[in-house]
């Protein structure tokens, strides 16, 4: 596995690869890798038939709010390098913040409206940070395919909008959520949870399973489903609900009657740790 730090070196490397006809897959991450991240690399290799898989690790300061966990976000480059290599990643791109955001930089990329829905209510500048960094990474890496997890479904739909709106020549693909054996969606932030918080956090996947079952039994009213989900989560004394919502995948606006495709998404705080999870029906 090759390690590249400089954006220009990354760009030159990919251009040389592409000249030899290679199909390039790209997996952007913030590191502290787990099986959710490595599943994206496998997806590029197998389903998307990429010849080379490039993974970036960059804890993007722009997507953290002033009171959020940028400083204490978990980082472990030695561990990540070993996991990425075992997962078959060919190139690890690890730029510095100063290379990604030189002091003179003034440009941001924002997808309007969709960035203010769901997580955007409590994290108003988060998705502008995400779209800005992903636009930059796509320009630097210039992949044929970029893989993202359904875990961050809102992020995926916003990025799809951005790529379409800006005519970016890349195909985005979404990989299913990888979960722990007990149902908790894998996340780098799960290390923040203490034993009791982690136990109570299982209410999130339970609430989503319940929603799925209600829909299979014919329930079509979002309000009824949201109420049941909320009741399940509220049974946990440490849970503080940010939102439980059922929205259209196209524009992330609430839907009146369940019809495909709909995103059922939630964000809940356990102590200081904010967890998200979702299903798409
Ligand atoms: P992050 O490092 O948290 O920014 O995530 C990098 C990529 O991995 C994003 O596309 C996430 O959606 C994806 N990802 C994170 N957790 C999971 C998971 N449990 N299952 C599938 N994909 C995930």
Short mmCIF file of C-alpha atoms and ligand atoms in Angstrom, two decimals:
data_model
loop_
_atom_site.label_atom_id
_atom_site.label_comp_id
_atom_site.label_asym_id
_atom_site.label_seq_id
_atom_site.Cartn_x
_atom_site.Cartn_y
_atom_site.Cartn_z
CA UNK A 1 0.00 0.00 0.00
CA UNK A 2 1.29 3.45 -0.93
CA UNK A 3 0.95 6.43 1.43
CA UNK A 4 0.50 9.87 -0.17
CA UNK A 5 0.24 13.16 1.75
CA UNK A 6 0.41 15.90 -0.86
CA UNK A 7 -2.73 16.70 -2.93
CA UNK A 8 -0.61 17.36 -6.05
CA UNK A 9 1.20 14.03 -5.68
CA UNK A 10 -2.18 12.30 -5.27
CA UNK A 11 -3.52 13.97 -8.41
CA UNK A 12 -0.44 13.03 -10.45
CA UNK A 13 -0.57 9.43 -9.22
CA UNK A 14 -4.20 8.98 -10.29
CA UNK A 15 -3.70 10.63 -13.66
CA UNK A 16 -0.83 8.23 -14.39
CA UNK A 17 -3.00 5.26 -13.32
CA UNK A 18 -5.91 6.42 -15.47
CA UNK A 19 -3.66 6.79 -18.51
CA UNK A 20 -3.03 3.04 -18.27
CA UNK A 21 -6.80 2.44 -18.34
CA UNK A 22 -7.31 1.69 -14.66
CA UNK A 23 -10.73 2.17 -13.07
CA UNK A 24 -10.33 4.07 -9.80
CA UNK A 25 -12.50 3.63 -6.70
CA UNK A 26 -12.40 6.15 -3.86
CA UNK A 27 -13.41 5.86 -0.19
CA UNK A 28 -13.26 9.11 1.82
CA UNK A 29 -13.10 8.64 5.60
CA UNK A 30 -12.13 10.41 8.81
CA UNK A 31 -10.19 7.35 9.96
CA UNK A 32 -10.32 5.27 13.14
CA UNK A 33 -11.33 2.57 10.71
CA UNK A 34 -13.83 -0.21 11.33
CA UNK A 35 -15.66 -2.81 9.25
CA UNK A 36 -18.08 -0.16 7.93
CA UNK A 37 -15.16 1.65 6.27
CA UNK A 38 -13.51 -1.47 4.91
CA UNK A 39 -16.84 -2.65 3.44
CA UNK A 40 -16.69 0.44 1.19
CA UNK A 41 -13.26 -0.57 -0.11
CA UNK A 42 -14.56 -4.10 -0.82
CA UNK A 43 -17.58 -2.67 -2.64
CA UNK A 44 -15.29 -0.67 -4.96
CA UNK A 45 -13.18 -3.73 -5.65
CA UNK A 46 -15.91 -6.35 -6.12
CA UNK A 47 -19.26 -4.88 -7.21
CA UNK A 48 -17.76 -1.83 -8.94
CA UNK A 49 -14.79 -3.71 -10.49
CA UNK A 50 -12.24 -1.03 -9.65
CA UNK A 51 -8.60 -1.82 -10.45
CA UNK A 52 -7.30 0.50 -7.74
CA UNK A 53 -8.90 1.57 -4.45
CA UNK A 54 -7.84 4.85 -2.89
CA UNK A 55 -8.92 5.65 0.66
CA UNK A 56 -8.50 9.07 2.25
CA UNK A 57 -8.18 9.69 5.96
CA UNK A 58 -8.81 13.30 6.86
CA UNK A 59 -10.50 14.59 10.01
CA UNK A 60 -12.11 17.56 8.33
CA UNK A 61 -12.18 20.58 10.68
CA UNK A 62 -14.76 22.32 8.47
CA UNK A 63 -17.53 19.84 9.28
CA UNK A 64 -17.27 20.20 13.07
CA UNK A 65 -19.20 22.93 14.89
CA UNK A 66 -17.43 25.12 17.45
CA UNK A 67 -18.67 23.04 20.41
CA UNK A 68 -18.15 19.66 18.73
CA UNK A 69 -15.52 16.94 19.08
CA UNK A 70 -12.90 17.90 16.45
CA UNK A 71 -10.02 17.90 18.96
CA UNK A 72 -10.95 14.66 20.67
CA UNK A 73 -12.14 12.76 17.56
CA UNK A 74 -10.35 9.36 17.77
CA UNK A 75 -7.17 9.13 15.65
CA UNK A 76 -4.74 6.21 15.28
CA UNK A 77 -2.70 6.22 12.07
CA UNK A 78 -0.72 3.04 12.83
CA UNK A 79 -3.88 1.05 13.44
CA UNK A 80 -5.62 2.58 10.39
CA UNK A 81 -2.67 1.86 8.11
CA UNK A 82 -2.71 -1.79 9.09
CA UNK A 83 -6.52 -2.11 8.70
CA UNK A 84 -6.50 -0.35 5.30
CA UNK A 85 -3.69 -2.54 4.03
CA UNK A 86 -5.48 -5.73 5.13
CA UNK A 87 -8.67 -4.46 3.46
CA UNK A 88 -6.86 -4.30 0.12
CA UNK A 89 -6.58 -0.51 -0.14
CA UNK A 90 -3.92 0.39 -2.73
CA UNK A 91 -3.32 4.02 -1.81
CA UNK A 92 -3.92 5.81 1.49
CA UNK A 93 -4.26 9.56 0.97
CA UNK A 94 -3.62 11.42 4.22
CA UNK A 95 -3.45 15.16 3.60
CA UNK A 96 -2.71 17.78 6.27
CA UNK A 97 -5.35 20.37 7.12
CA UNK A 98 -2.95 23.09 5.95
CA UNK A 99 -2.69 21.46 2.51
CA UNK A 100 -6.47 21.09 2.21
CA UNK A 101 -7.26 24.57 3.55
CA UNK A 102 -4.43 27.02 2.82
CA UNK A 103 -4.85 30.35 4.63
CA UNK A 104 -5.88 32.08 1.40
CA UNK A 105 -8.81 29.68 0.67
CA UNK A 106 -12.22 31.39 0.44
CA UNK A 107 -14.45 28.90 -1.40
CA UNK A 108 -17.16 26.73 0.14
CA UNK A 109 -19.59 24.35 -1.54
CA UNK A 110 -23.13 24.26 -0.18
CA UNK A 111 -26.19 22.25 -1.19
CA UNK A 112 -29.07 24.46 -0.16
CA UNK A 113 -32.13 23.29 1.82
CA UNK A 114 -31.08 19.62 2.04
CA UNK A 115 -28.18 20.70 4.26
CA UNK A 116 -30.57 22.34 6.73
CA UNK A 117 -32.86 19.29 7.14
CA UNK A 118 -32.51 16.49 9.75
CA UNK A 119 -28.96 16.71 11.21
CA UNK A 120 -28.64 20.20 9.69
CA UNK A 121 -31.03 21.62 12.30
CA UNK A 122 -28.68 20.99 15.22
CA UNK A 123 -25.49 21.06 13.07
CA UNK A 124 -26.13 24.05 10.78
CA UNK A 125 -22.63 24.23 9.22
CA UNK A 126 -21.87 20.50 9.16
CA UNK A 127 -22.94 19.61 5.62
CA UNK A 128 -21.28 22.68 4.10
CA UNK A 129 -18.06 21.30 5.58
CA UNK A 130 -18.80 17.86 4.16
CA UNK A 131 -19.68 19.06 0.65
CA UNK A 132 -16.67 21.38 0.54
CA UNK A 133 -14.20 18.67 1.54
CA UNK A 134 -15.75 15.98 -0.66
CA UNK A 135 -15.78 18.32 -3.68
CA UNK A 136 -12.09 19.02 -3.07
CA UNK A 137 -11.24 15.33 -2.56
CA UNK A 138 -13.11 14.37 -5.75
CA UNK A 139 -11.16 17.01 -7.68
CA UNK A 140 -7.85 15.79 -6.23
CA UNK A 141 -8.49 12.04 -6.58
CA UNK A 142 -10.60 12.19 -9.76
CA UNK A 143 -12.09 8.71 -9.22
CA UNK A 144 -14.50 6.85 -11.49
CA UNK A 145 -16.51 5.67 -8.46
CA UNK A 146 -16.75 7.02 -4.90
CA UNK A 147 -18.31 4.85 -2.17
CA UNK A 148 -20.21 6.14 0.88
CA UNK A 149 -22.12 4.39 3.66
CA UNK A 150 -25.87 4.42 4.17
CA UNK A 151 -24.95 5.04 7.81
CA UNK A 152 -24.71 8.72 6.78
CA UNK A 153 -27.70 8.60 4.44
CA UNK A 154 -28.38 12.34 4.53
CA UNK A 155 -24.76 12.95 3.56
CA UNK A 156 -25.09 10.55 0.62
CA UNK A 157 -28.24 12.19 -0.77
CA UNK A 158 -26.70 15.66 -0.39
CA UNK A 159 -23.52 14.54 -2.17
CA UNK A 160 -25.57 12.99 -4.96
CA UNK A 161 -27.30 16.34 -5.40
CA UNK A 162 -23.93 18.16 -5.42
CA UNK A 163 -22.41 15.83 -8.03
CA UNK A 164 -25.46 16.24 -10.28
CA UNK A 165 -25.69 20.02 -9.78
CA UNK A 166 -21.98 20.56 -10.49
CA UNK A 167 -21.74 18.02 -13.35
CA UNK A 168 -18.96 16.19 -11.54
CA UNK A 169 -17.84 13.18 -13.61
CA UNK A 170 -18.04 10.55 -10.88
CA UNK A 171 -20.50 7.82 -9.93
CA UNK A 172 -21.50 7.70 -6.25
CA UNK A 173 -22.43 4.37 -4.73
CA UNK A 174 -23.98 3.64 -1.35
CA UNK A 175 -23.05 0.64 0.82
CA UNK A 176 -25.36 -0.92 3.46
CA UNK A 177 -24.89 -0.13 7.15
CA UNK A 178 -22.46 -2.50 8.89
CA UNK A 179 -23.66 -3.28 12.43
CA UNK A 180 -22.24 -4.91 15.53
CA UNK A 181 -23.69 -8.36 16.28
CA UNK A 182 -26.24 -6.79 18.66
CA UNK A 183 -27.50 -4.27 16.08
CA UNK A 184 -25.58 -1.10 16.97
CA UNK A 185 -24.46 0.65 13.78
CA UNK A 186 -20.65 0.77 13.68
CA UNK A 187 -19.22 4.23 14.17
CA UNK A 188 -15.84 5.66 15.11
CA UNK A 189 -17.71 7.60 17.81
CA UNK A 190 -18.96 4.41 19.55
CA UNK A 191 -15.71 4.42 21.57
CA UNK A 192 -17.08 7.45 23.46
CA UNK A 193 -19.96 5.37 24.93
CA UNK A 194 -19.70 3.93 28.43
CA UNK A 195 -21.15 0.50 29.13
CA UNK A 196 -24.59 1.74 30.16
CA UNK A 197 -24.88 4.23 27.27
CA UNK A 198 -23.88 1.54 24.80
CA UNK A 199 -26.55 -0.81 26.19
CA UNK A 200 -29.23 1.87 25.93
CA UNK A 201 -28.07 2.82 22.43
CA UNK A 202 -29.42 -0.52 21.18
CA UNK A 203 -32.86 1.13 21.38
CA UNK A 204 -32.03 2.91 18.09
CA UNK A 205 -31.81 -0.21 15.94
CA UNK A 206 -34.78 -1.67 17.89
CA UNK A 207 -36.87 1.39 17.01
CA UNK A 208 -35.90 1.10 13.34
CA UNK A 209 -36.73 -2.61 13.25
CA UNK A 210 -40.11 -1.79 14.81
CA UNK A 211 -40.73 0.89 12.14
CA UNK A 212 -39.90 -1.61 9.41
CA UNK A 213 -42.29 -4.17 10.90
CA UNK A 214 -45.10 -1.61 11.21
CA UNK A 215 -44.73 -0.71 7.53
CA UNK A 216 -44.67 -4.36 6.50
CA UNK A 217 -47.95 -4.80 8.39
CA UNK A 218 -49.46 -1.96 6.39
CA UNK A 219 -48.97 1.18 8.49
CA UNK A 220 -48.72 4.19 6.15
CA UNK A 221 -48.89 7.15 8.56
CA UNK A 222 -45.43 8.55 9.41
CA UNK A 223 -46.75 10.22 12.58
CA UNK A 224 -47.92 6.88 14.02
CA UNK A 225 -44.58 5.21 13.29
CA UNK A 226 -42.56 8.13 14.66
CA UNK A 227 -44.61 8.07 17.87
CA UNK A 228 -43.89 4.34 18.43
CA UNK A 229 -40.19 4.80 17.68
CA UNK A 230 -39.97 7.77 20.02
CA UNK A 231 -41.66 5.76 22.80
CA UNK A 232 -39.09 2.94 22.45
CA UNK A 233 -36.16 5.34 22.66
CA UNK A 234 -37.67 7.37 25.52
CA UNK A 235 -37.76 4.23 27.68
CA UNK A 236 -33.99 4.66 27.93
CA UNK A 237 -33.26 7.20 30.69
CA UNK A 238 -29.96 8.35 29.14
CA UNK A 239 -31.39 8.97 25.66
CA UNK A 240 -32.00 12.53 24.49
CA UNK A 241 -33.72 12.57 21.12
CA UNK A 242 -32.50 15.12 18.56
CA UNK A 243 -34.94 13.94 15.88
CA UNK A 244 -36.87 10.97 14.55
CA UNK A 245 -38.08 11.65 11.01
CA UNK A 246 -39.47 10.04 7.89
CA UNK A 247 -38.51 11.94 4.74
CA UNK A 248 -38.27 11.63 0.99
CA UNK A 249 -34.82 10.56 -0.16
CA UNK A 250 -35.00 12.99 -3.09
CA UNK A 251 -35.24 16.23 -1.05
CA UNK A 252 -35.17 15.13 2.63
CA UNK A 253 -38.55 16.77 3.27
CA UNK A 254 -41.12 15.05 5.56
CA UNK A 255 -43.56 12.78 3.77
CA UNK A 256 -47.29 12.59 4.44
CA UNK A 257 -47.86 8.94 3.49
CA UNK A 258 -45.31 6.14 3.43
CA UNK A 259 -44.29 5.25 -0.10
CA UNK A 260 -40.98 4.10 -1.54
CA UNK A 261 -38.36 5.29 -1.31
CA UNK A 262 -38.50 6.83 2.16
CA UNK A 263 -35.69 7.44 4.63
CA UNK A 264 -36.48 6.75 8.29
CA UNK A 265 -33.71 8.50 10.20
CA UNK A 266 -32.90 9.40 13.77
CA UNK A 267 -30.29 11.16 15.85
CA UNK A 268 -30.09 10.60 19.60
CA UNK A 269 -27.65 11.75 22.26
CA UNK A 270 -26.35 9.40 24.94
CA UNK A 271 -24.40 11.61 27.31
CA UNK A 272 -22.31 13.79 25.01
CA UNK A 273 -22.27 11.23 22.20
CA UNK A 274 -24.61 11.88 19.32
CA UNK A 275 -25.52 8.73 17.38
CA UNK A 276 -27.32 8.48 14.05
CA UNK A 277 -28.98 5.51 12.39
CA UNK A 278 -31.53 4.91 9.64
CA UNK A 279 -33.30 2.54 7.29
CA UNK A 280 -34.44 3.13 3.74
CA UNK A 281 -37.72 1.54 2.68
P1 LIG B 1 -16.51 8.61 8.62
O1 LIG B 1 -15.11 8.15 8.80
O2 LIG B 1 -17.36 8.45 9.82
O3 LIG B 1 -16.57 9.99 8.01
O4 LIG B 1 -17.15 7.66 7.52
C1 LIG B 1 -16.55 7.45 6.27
C2 LIG B 1 -17.48 6.67 5.39
O5 LIG B 1 -17.76 5.41 6.00
C3 LIG B 1 -18.82 7.35 5.17
O6 LIG B 1 -19.25 7.16 3.82
C4 LIG B 1 -19.71 6.63 6.14
O7 LIG B 1 -21.09 6.64 5.76
C5 LIG B 1 -19.16 5.22 6.06
N1 LIG B 1 -19.53 4.47 7.26
C6 LIG B 1 -19.33 4.82 8.55
N2 LIG B 1 -19.88 3.90 9.38
C7 LIG B 1 -20.42 2.95 8.59
C8 LIG B 1 -21.15 1.74 8.84
N3 LIG B 1 -21.42 1.33 10.08
N4 LIG B 1 -21.57 1.01 7.78
C9 LIG B 1 -21.32 1.43 6.51
N5 LIG B 1 -20.65 2.56 6.21
C10 LIG B 1 -20.21 3.31 7.23
#
